[in-house]
Amino acid sequence: MSYIIAFLVGGVICALVQILMEKTKMLPGRIMVLLVCLGAFFSFIGLYEPFTEFAGAGATVPLTGFGHVLMKGVKAAVDEEGLLGLFKGGFKAGAAGCSAALIFSYLISLVAKPKIRK
């Protein structure tokens, strides 16, 4: 049942983003930033953690989940290190995911031989 809930929640998030892309003139980059900021905001006010417990990967995989991870890292670092944690926490929390994305995309580019579009 948790797979179905994750699929439905992730699908609803993606559908809402698609509607936002179709009905507004917002550029994809701005929509991505909006999603990360929304995830961080909902994490800050304490709503995203219960949402991830309910939806699982449906809430953690979209970009809103990345904003949540950044905010969790900032909260933990501020509790441990004070004001300096405000600057370090997000980097520490998001480093593993960003590094994995870069490494795996590089490895796939070696295998797939991407072509440059002109």
CSV table of C-alpha atoms in Angstrom, one decimal:
chain,number,residue,atom,x,y,z
A,1,MET,CA,0.0,0.0,0.0
A,2,SER,CA,2.9,2.4,0.7
A,3,TYR,CA,4.0,2.1,-3.0
A,4,ILE,CA,0.6,3.1,-4.2
A,5,ILE,CA,0.5,6.1,-1.8
A,6,ALA,CA,4.0,7.2,-2.9
A,7,PHE,CA,3.0,6.8,-6.6
A,8,LEU,CA,-0.2,8.8,-6.1
A,9,VAL,CA,1.4,11.6,-4.1
A,10,GLY,CA,4.4,12.0,-6.4
A,11,GLY,CA,2.0,11.9,-9.4
A,12,VAL,CA,-0.1,14.7,-7.9
A,13,ILE,CA,2.9,16.8,-7.2
A,14,CYS,CA,4.1,16.3,-10.8
A,15,ALA,CA,0.7,17.0,-12.2
A,16,LEU,CA,0.4,20.3,-10.3
A,17,VAL,CA,3.8,21.3,-11.6
A,18,GLN,CA,2.8,20.4,-15.1
A,19,ILE,CA,-0.4,22.5,-14.7
A,20,LEU,CA,1.8,25.4,-13.4
A,21,MET,CA,4.0,25.1,-16.5
A,22,GLU,CA,1.1,25.0,-18.9
A,23,LYS,CA,-1.0,27.8,-17.4
A,24,THR,CA,1.7,30.3,-16.5
A,25,LYS,CA,4.7,31.8,-18.3
A,26,MET,CA,7.1,30.7,-15.6
A,27,LEU,CA,10.3,29.3,-16.9
A,28,PRO,CA,11.2,25.7,-15.8
A,29,GLY,CA,14.2,27.0,-13.7
A,30,ARG,CA,12.0,29.3,-11.7
A,31,ILE,CA,9.5,26.5,-11.1
A,32,MET,CA,12.3,24.3,-9.8
A,33,VAL,CA,13.5,27.0,-7.4
A,34,LEU,CA,9.9,27.5,-6.3
A,35,LEU,CA,9.6,23.8,-5.5
A,36,VAL,CA,12.8,23.7,-3.5
A,37,CYS,CA,11.7,26.9,-1.6
A,38,LEU,CA,8.3,25.4,-0.9
A,39,GLY,CA,9.8,22.2,0.5
A,40,ALA,CA,12.1,24.2,2.7
A,41,PHE,CA,9.2,26.4,3.9
A,42,PHE,CA,6.9,23.5,4.7
A,43,SER,CA,9.8,21.8,6.5
A,44,PHE,CA,10.5,25.0,8.5
A,45,ILE,CA,6.9,25.3,9.7
A,46,GLY,CA,6.9,21.5,10.5
A,47,LEU,CA,4.5,20.2,7.9
A,48,TYR,CA,6.8,18.4,5.6
A,49,GLU,CA,8.1,15.7,8.0
A,50,PRO,CA,4.6,14.3,8.7
A,51,PHE,CA,3.9,14.5,4.9
A,52,THR,CA,7.0,12.4,4.2
A,53,GLU,CA,6.0,9.8,6.8
A,54,PHE,CA,2.6,9.5,5.0
A,55,ALA,CA,3.8,9.6,1.4
A,56,GLY,CA,7.3,8.2,1.6
A,57,ALA,CA,9.2,8.5,-1.6
A,58,GLY,CA,6.3,10.3,-3.2
A,59,ALA,CA,7.3,13.3,-1.0
A,60,THR,CA,11.0,12.9,-0.8
A,61,VAL,CA,11.9,12.3,-4.5
A,62,PRO,CA,10.4,15.5,-6.0
A,63,LEU,CA,12.3,18.8,-5.7
A,64,THR,CA,10.2,19.7,-2.7
A,65,GLY,CA,11.9,16.8,-0.9
A,66,PHE,CA,15.3,18.4,-1.7
A,67,GLY,CA,14.2,21.6,0.0
A,68,HIS,CA,13.1,19.6,3.0
A,69,VAL,CA,16.5,17.9,3.2
A,70,LEU,CA,18.3,21.3,3.0
A,71,MET,CA,16.1,22.7,5.8
A,72,LYS,CA,16.6,19.7,8.0
A,73,GLY,CA,20.3,20.0,7.6
A,74,VAL,CA,20.2,23.7,8.4
A,75,LYS,CA,18.1,23.1,11.5
A,76,ALA,CA,20.4,20.5,12.8
A,77,ALA,CA,23.5,22.5,12.1
A,78,VAL,CA,22.1,25.6,13.8
A,79,ASP,CA,21.2,23.6,16.9
A,80,GLU,CA,24.8,22.2,17.0
A,81,GLU,CA,26.9,25.2,15.8
A,82,GLY,CA,24.8,28.3,16.1
A,83,LEU,CA,24.7,30.9,13.4
A,84,LEU,CA,27.6,29.3,11.5
A,85,GLY,CA,25.4,26.2,11.0
A,86,LEU,CA,23.0,28.4,8.9
A,87,PHE,CA,25.7,28.5,6.2
A,88,LYS,CA,27.0,24.9,6.5
A,89,GLY,CA,24.0,22.8,7.3
A,90,GLY,CA,22.4,22.8,3.8
A,91,PHE,CA,25.7,21.8,2.1
A,92,LYS,CA,26.3,19.0,4.5
A,93,ALA,CA,22.8,17.6,4.2
A,94,GLY,CA,22.6,17.8,0.4
A,95,ALA,CA,26.2,16.8,-0.4
A,96,ALA,CA,25.6,13.0,-0.7
A,97,GLY,CA,22.6,13.3,-3.1
A,98,CYS,CA,24.3,16.0,-5.3
A,99,SER,CA,27.5,14.0,-5.4
A,100,ALA,CA,25.7,10.8,-6.4
A,101,ALA,CA,23.8,12.6,-9.1
A,102,LEU,CA,27.0,14.1,-10.6
A,103,ILE,CA,29.0,10.8,-10.4
A,104,PHE,CA,26.3,8.6,-11.9
A,105,SER,CA,25.4,11.1,-14.6
A,106,TYR,CA,29.1,11.2,-15.6
A,107,LEU,CA,29.3,7.4,-15.6
A,108,ILE,CA,26.2,7.2,-17.8
A,109,SER,CA,27.6,9.8,-20.2
A,110,LEU,CA,30.7,7.5,-20.7
A,111,VAL,CA,28.5,4.6,-21.6
A,112,ALA,CA,25.8,6.3,-23.6
A,113,LYS,CA,28.0,8.6,-25.7
A,114,PRO,CA,25.7,11.6,-25.7
A,115,LYS,CA,25.4,13.7,-28.9
A,116,ILE,CA,25.5,17.4,-28.9
A,117,ARG,CA,22.5,19.0,-30.5
A,118,LYS,CA,23.1,21.9,-32.9
